[in-house]
Amino acid sequence: MYPNLNRFSFHEDNKNSTTVYETQYEFGGYPKLGMSLAELRQIVQSNIHTYDPKQYKVIDKFLQDEQVYVDKLAVLEVQKFDLCAIKIPYYDLQSIFGFIEEIKNIHGTIFPQHLIRIYCIEDILRVFVMHAEKLRIYIKDEWKKSQVKFEGKKAILKRFYNTGIIKDLSLPEQKISDYLKFHEQIKSNYEHIKSSEIFQQSFQLFNNIYIQMQYVKQAAVIEKFQMPLFQNIHLVNLFYVSVDGGLAVRYKVFLMDNDVIFTSLGSSTKPVSYNLLFPHGQRCNFHVIRIFNQTTKS
């Protein structure tokens, strides 16, 4: 049950004065612009008496973890610009670091604005689902960074290993993994939440993002292949496929919304239409099929 609050407020007492911070924004209404994670956590802590004690611990820990994550991304962002000093081209830095600025903005600015009326755990899940499209930046981030080593930048990456930054570049992937653990924690401890529609939507959101991040890692090995990522990759697997009635060749197949991408050692590069029969017996007709040559075997 939600606490019956008209507003959140907290008081910061100094020697001769008291500063009062208040907001009158209802959750789901207009967000409070400029709200930081630190301010939001202070507000929640100042209203601890209004929360279910068990849920309060989860909410406070969530906000703390978000702050730690944003702080780490901020350090990585500074390191990115510092590396310009050793004459690594900015374009290369953009590829290697991915979309850390955009990700930091989601967690450090957008989420706090919409969590201003955080009453319970479900409110966190609602904000996740509200910004599902923005969170796809994680997939694009993985795609951008996964292609780097296939663009002749191994020497640059070696320099990154020497600075220790390479480990921090995996922070976004680790964050999605942490969110899945967060959902598992909720599932184990809150029977009424795990059966709710918002929980299922939120869990599926991050589960899909995590799967897509693993898939684009594999898709990134296709040299010279640029995918806008407006589509989801639904399948990555190996098949023996006969194209235009020819000899069956072992292909790595990337099945997407409207495309099938084959990668093999074959020489054919012409577009074809083909009816695919997958292991479970279902036939799928696709009219846009791209075939890329691999320089190494799958």
Coordinates of C-alpha atoms in Angstrom, one line a residue:
M1 CA 0.0 0.0 0.0
Y2 CA 1.3 3.5 -0.9
P3 CA 2.2 5.9 1.9
N4 CA -0.3 8.7 2.0
L5 CA 1.9 11.7 1.2
N6 CA 1.0 15.0 -0.3
R7 CA 4.6 15.9 -0.8
F8 CA 8.1 14.9 0.1
S9 CA 10.2 17.4 2.1
F10 CA 13.4 17.5 4.0
H11 CA 15.1 20.1 6.3
E12 CA 18.8 20.9 6.4
D13 CA 19.5 22.6 9.7
N14 CA 22.4 25.0 9.9
K15 CA 23.5 27.1 12.9
N16 CA 21.0 30.0 12.4
S17 CA 18.8 28.9 9.6
T18 CA 16.8 26.1 8.1
T19 CA 16.6 25.4 4.4
V20 CA 13.5 23.5 3.3
Y21 CA 13.5 21.5 0.1
E22 CA 10.0 20.5 -1.1
T23 CA 8.3 19.2 -4.2
Q24 CA 4.6 18.9 -5.0
Y25 CA 5.0 16.7 -8.0
E26 CA 2.9 13.5 -8.1
F27 CA 4.5 10.4 -9.5
G28 CA 3.5 9.9 -13.1
G29 CA 2.9 13.6 -13.5
Y30 CA 5.4 16.3 -14.4
P31 CA 9.0 15.4 -13.4
K32 CA 11.0 17.7 -11.3
L33 CA 13.7 19.1 -13.5
G34 CA 17.2 19.2 -12.1
M35 CA 16.6 16.5 -9.5
S36 CA 19.9 14.6 -8.8
L37 CA 20.2 11.1 -7.4
A38 CA 21.8 12.5 -4.2
E39 CA 18.8 14.9 -3.7
L40 CA 16.3 12.1 -4.3
R41 CA 18.0 9.8 -1.9
Q42 CA 18.0 12.6 0.8
I43 CA 14.3 13.0 0.3
V44 CA 13.6 9.3 0.6
Q45 CA 15.8 9.0 3.7
S46 CA 14.0 12.0 5.3
N47 CA 10.7 10.3 4.8
I48 CA 11.8 6.8 6.0
H49 CA 8.8 6.7 8.4
T50 CA 6.4 6.6 5.5
Y51 CA 7.8 3.4 3.9
D52 CA 7.4 -0.2 4.5
P53 CA 10.8 -1.0 6.3
K54 CA 11.5 -3.9 4.0
Q55 CA 10.9 -2.0 0.8
Y56 CA 12.7 1.0 2.1
K57 CA 16.0 -1.0 2.3
V58 CA 15.6 -2.1 -1.3
I59 CA 14.8 1.4 -2.5
D60 CA 17.6 3.1 -0.6
K61 CA 20.1 0.4 -1.9
F62 CA 18.8 0.9 -5.4
L63 CA 19.5 4.7 -5.3
Q64 CA 22.9 4.1 -3.7
D65 CA 23.9 1.7 -6.5
E66 CA 22.6 4.1 -9.1
Q67 CA 24.8 6.8 -7.7
V68 CA 27.9 4.6 -7.6
Y69 CA 27.2 3.6 -11.2
V70 CA 26.8 7.2 -12.4
D71 CA 30.0 8.2 -10.5
K72 CA 32.0 5.5 -12.3
L73 CA 30.6 6.5 -15.7
A74 CA 31.6 10.1 -14.9
V75 CA 35.2 9.0 -14.2
L76 CA 35.2 7.1 -17.4
E77 CA 34.0 10.1 -19.3
V78 CA 36.8 12.2 -17.9
Q79 CA 39.3 9.5 -18.8
K80 CA 38.0 9.6 -22.3
F81 CA 38.9 13.2 -22.8
D82 CA 42.2 12.8 -20.9
L83 CA 43.2 10.3 -23.5
C84 CA 42.9 12.9 -26.2
A85 CA 46.2 14.2 -24.7
I86 CA 48.1 11.1 -25.9
K87 CA 46.8 11.8 -29.4
I88 CA 44.3 9.0 -29.8
P89 CA 41.9 10.3 -32.4
Y90 CA 38.6 11.5 -31.0
Y91 CA 36.7 9.3 -33.5
D92 CA 38.5 6.2 -32.1
L93 CA 37.6 7.3 -28.6
Q94 CA 34.0 7.6 -29.6
S95 CA 34.0 4.0 -30.9
I96 CA 35.9 2.6 -27.9
F97 CA 33.9 4.3 -25.2
G98 CA 30.5 3.8 -26.8
F99 CA 27.6 5.9 -25.5
I100 CA 28.7 6.5 -21.9
E101 CA 27.5 10.1 -21.9
E102 CA 24.0 9.1 -23.0
I103 CA 23.9 6.3 -20.5
K104 CA 25.1 8.5 -17.7
N105 CA 22.3 11.0 -18.6
I106 CA 19.6 8.3 -18.3
H107 CA 20.7 7.2 -14.9
G108 CA 21.9 10.5 -13.5
T109 CA 19.2 12.9 -14.8
I110 CA 16.2 11.2 -16.4
F111 CA 15.6 8.5 -13.9
P112 CA 15.8 10.8 -10.8
Q113 CA 13.3 13.3 -12.4
H114 CA 10.7 10.5 -12.8
L115 CA 11.4 8.9 -9.5
I116 CA 10.4 12.0 -7.5
R117 CA 7.3 10.2 -6.2
I118 CA 9.0 6.9 -5.4
Y119 CA 6.6 5.2 -2.9
C120 CA 7.4 1.5 -3.5
I121 CA 9.5 -0.9 -5.5
E122 CA 6.9 -1.0 -8.3
D123 CA 7.6 2.7 -8.9
I124 CA 11.1 1.9 -9.9
L125 CA 9.8 -0.8 -12.3
R126 CA 7.4 1.7 -13.8
V127 CA 10.2 4.2 -14.6
F128 CA 12.2 1.4 -16.3
V129 CA 9.2 0.5 -18.5
M130 CA 8.5 4.2 -19.2
H131 CA 11.9 4.6 -20.6
A132 CA 12.2 1.2 -22.4
E133 CA 13.1 2.8 -25.7
K134 CA 15.8 5.0 -24.2
L135 CA 17.3 1.9 -22.5
R136 CA 18.0 0.4 -26.0
I137 CA 21.0 2.6 -26.0
Y138 CA 22.7 -0.2 -24.1
I139 CA 22.4 -2.4 -27.2
K140 CA 23.8 0.3 -29.5
D141 CA 26.6 0.8 -26.9
E142 CA 27.6 -2.9 -27.1
W143 CA 27.4 -2.9 -30.9
K144 CA 29.6 0.2 -31.2
K145 CA 32.3 -1.2 -28.8
S146 CA 32.2 -4.7 -30.1
Q147 CA 33.2 -3.5 -33.6
V148 CA 36.3 -1.7 -32.5
K149 CA 38.7 -4.7 -32.5
F150 CA 37.7 -5.5 -36.0
E151 CA 38.6 -2.1 -37.3
G152 CA 42.4 -2.3 -37.0
K153 CA 42.6 -0.8 -33.6
K154 CA 44.3 -3.6 -31.7
A155 CA 47.3 -1.3 -31.0
I156 CA 44.9 1.3 -29.4
L157 CA 43.2 -1.4 -27.3
K158 CA 46.6 -2.5 -26.1
R159 CA 47.3 1.0 -24.8
F160 CA 43.9 0.9 -23.0
Y161 CA 44.9 -2.4 -21.3
N162 CA 48.0 -0.6 -20.0
T163 CA 45.8 2.1 -18.5
G164 CA 43.4 -0.3 -16.9
I165 CA 40.4 1.5 -18.6
I166 CA 39.4 -1.6 -20.6
K167 CA 37.8 -3.2 -17.5
D168 CA 35.6 -0.2 -16.9
L169 CA 34.3 -0.2 -20.5
S170 CA 32.2 -3.3 -19.5
L171 CA 30.3 -1.3 -16.9
P172 CA 27.1 -1.0 -19.0
E173 CA 26.9 -4.7 -19.6
Q174 CA 27.5 -5.4 -15.9
K175 CA 24.7 -2.9 -15.1
I176 CA 22.2 -4.8 -17.1
S177 CA 23.3 -8.0 -15.4
D178 CA 22.8 -6.3 -12.0
Y179 CA 19.3 -5.2 -13.0
L180 CA 18.4 -8.8 -13.8
K181 CA 19.7 -9.8 -10.3
F182 CA 17.6 -6.9 -8.9
H183 CA 14.5 -8.5 -10.5
E184 CA 15.5 -11.9 -9.2
Q185 CA 15.8 -10.5 -5.7
I186 CA 12.3 -9.0 -6.0
K187 CA 10.9 -12.2 -7.3
S188 CA 12.3 -14.1 -4.4
N189 CA 11.1 -11.8 -1.7
Y190 CA 7.9 -10.1 -2.9
E191 CA 5.2 -12.5 -4.0
H192 CA 2.7 -9.8 -4.8
I193 CA 5.2 -7.9 -7.0
K194 CA 6.5 -10.8 -9.0
S195 CA 3.0 -11.7 -10.2
S196 CA 2.3 -8.1 -11.3
E197 CA 2.2 -7.0 -14.9
I198 CA 4.7 -4.2 -14.3
F199 CA 7.2 -6.7 -12.9
Q200 CA 6.9 -9.0 -16.0
Q201 CA 7.2 -6.0 -18.3
S202 CA 10.3 -4.7 -16.6
F203 CA 12.0 -8.1 -16.3
Q204 CA 11.3 -8.9 -20.0
L205 CA 12.8 -5.5 -20.9
F206 CA 16.1 -6.1 -19.3
N207 CA 16.2 -9.8 -20.2
N208 CA 15.7 -8.8 -23.9
I209 CA 18.4 -6.1 -23.7
Y210 CA 20.9 -8.5 -22.2
I211 CA 20.2 -11.1 -24.9
Q212 CA 20.5 -8.5 -27.6
M213 CA 23.8 -7.4 -26.2
Q214 CA 25.2 -10.9 -26.4
Y215 CA 23.8 -11.2 -30.0
V216 CA 25.4 -8.0 -31.3
K217 CA 28.7 -9.2 -30.0
Q218 CA 28.5 -12.1 -32.4
A219 CA 27.1 -9.9 -35.2
A220 CA 29.9 -7.5 -34.8
V221 CA 32.4 -10.0 -36.1
I222 CA 30.9 -9.6 -39.6
E223 CA 33.4 -7.2 -41.2
K224 CA 32.0 -4.2 -43.0
F225 CA 28.5 -4.9 -41.8
Q226 CA 26.7 -1.9 -40.4
M227 CA 23.3 -2.5 -38.7
P228 CA 21.2 0.4 -37.5
L229 CA 19.8 -1.7 -34.7
F230 CA 16.2 -0.7 -35.3
Q231 CA 15.5 -4.4 -35.5
N232 CA 16.0 -7.0 -32.8
I233 CA 18.1 -10.0 -33.5
H234 CA 15.9 -13.0 -32.6
L235 CA 18.3 -15.9 -33.4
V236 CA 22.0 -16.5 -33.7
N237 CA 22.8 -20.1 -34.7
L238 CA 24.6 -22.3 -37.2
F239 CA 22.7 -23.9 -40.1
Y240 CA 23.4 -25.8 -43.2
V241 CA 21.5 -23.8 -45.8
S242 CA 21.1 -24.4 -49.5
V243 CA 20.8 -21.1 -51.4
D244 CA 19.1 -21.2 -54.9
G245 CA 19.1 -25.0 -54.8
G246 CA 22.9 -25.1 -54.5
L247 CA 25.1 -27.3 -52.2
A248 CA 24.2 -26.8 -48.6
V249 CA 26.8 -24.6 -46.9
R250 CA 27.4 -24.0 -43.2
Y251 CA 26.1 -20.5 -42.4
K252 CA 25.9 -18.5 -39.2
V253 CA 22.4 -17.1 -39.4
F254 CA 21.2 -13.9 -37.8
L255 CA 17.4 -13.8 -37.9
M256 CA 15.9 -10.3 -37.5
D257 CA 12.5 -8.7 -38.0
N258 CA 12.8 -8.3 -41.7
D259 CA 16.3 -9.6 -42.7
V260 CA 18.2 -12.8 -42.5
I261 CA 21.9 -12.4 -42.6
F262 CA 24.1 -15.3 -43.6
T263 CA 27.8 -15.4 -43.0
S264 CA 30.0 -18.0 -44.6
L265 CA 33.2 -18.7 -46.5
G266 CA 31.1 -18.9 -49.7
S267 CA 31.6 -16.6 -52.7
S268 CA 28.0 -15.7 -53.4
T269 CA 27.0 -12.2 -52.5
K270 CA 23.8 -11.7 -54.5
P271 CA 20.5 -11.0 -52.7
V272 CA 18.1 -14.0 -52.9
S273 CA 14.7 -14.9 -51.6
Y274 CA 14.5 -18.1 -49.7
N275 CA 12.2 -20.2 -47.6
L276 CA 14.0 -21.4 -44.4
L277 CA 13.1 -24.5 -42.5
F278 CA 14.2 -24.2 -38.9
P279 CA 14.7 -27.1 -36.4
H280 CA 11.3 -26.9 -34.8
G281 CA 9.6 -27.3 -38.2
Q282 CA 8.4 -23.8 -38.8
R283 CA 8.9 -22.3 -42.2
C284 CA 9.8 -18.6 -42.5
N285 CA 9.7 -16.6 -45.7
F286 CA 12.1 -13.6 -45.9
H287 CA 12.5 -11.5 -49.0
V288 CA 15.7 -9.6 -48.0
I289 CA 18.7 -11.8 -47.4
R290 CA 22.2 -10.6 -47.3
I291 CA 25.2 -12.9 -47.6
F292 CA 28.6 -11.7 -46.2
N293 CA 31.9 -13.5 -46.7
Q294 CA 33.8 -14.3 -43.6
T295 CA 37.6 -14.3 -43.6
T296 CA 37.6 -16.9 -40.8
K297 CA 35.4 -19.9 -40.2
S298 CA 32.4 -19.6 -37.8

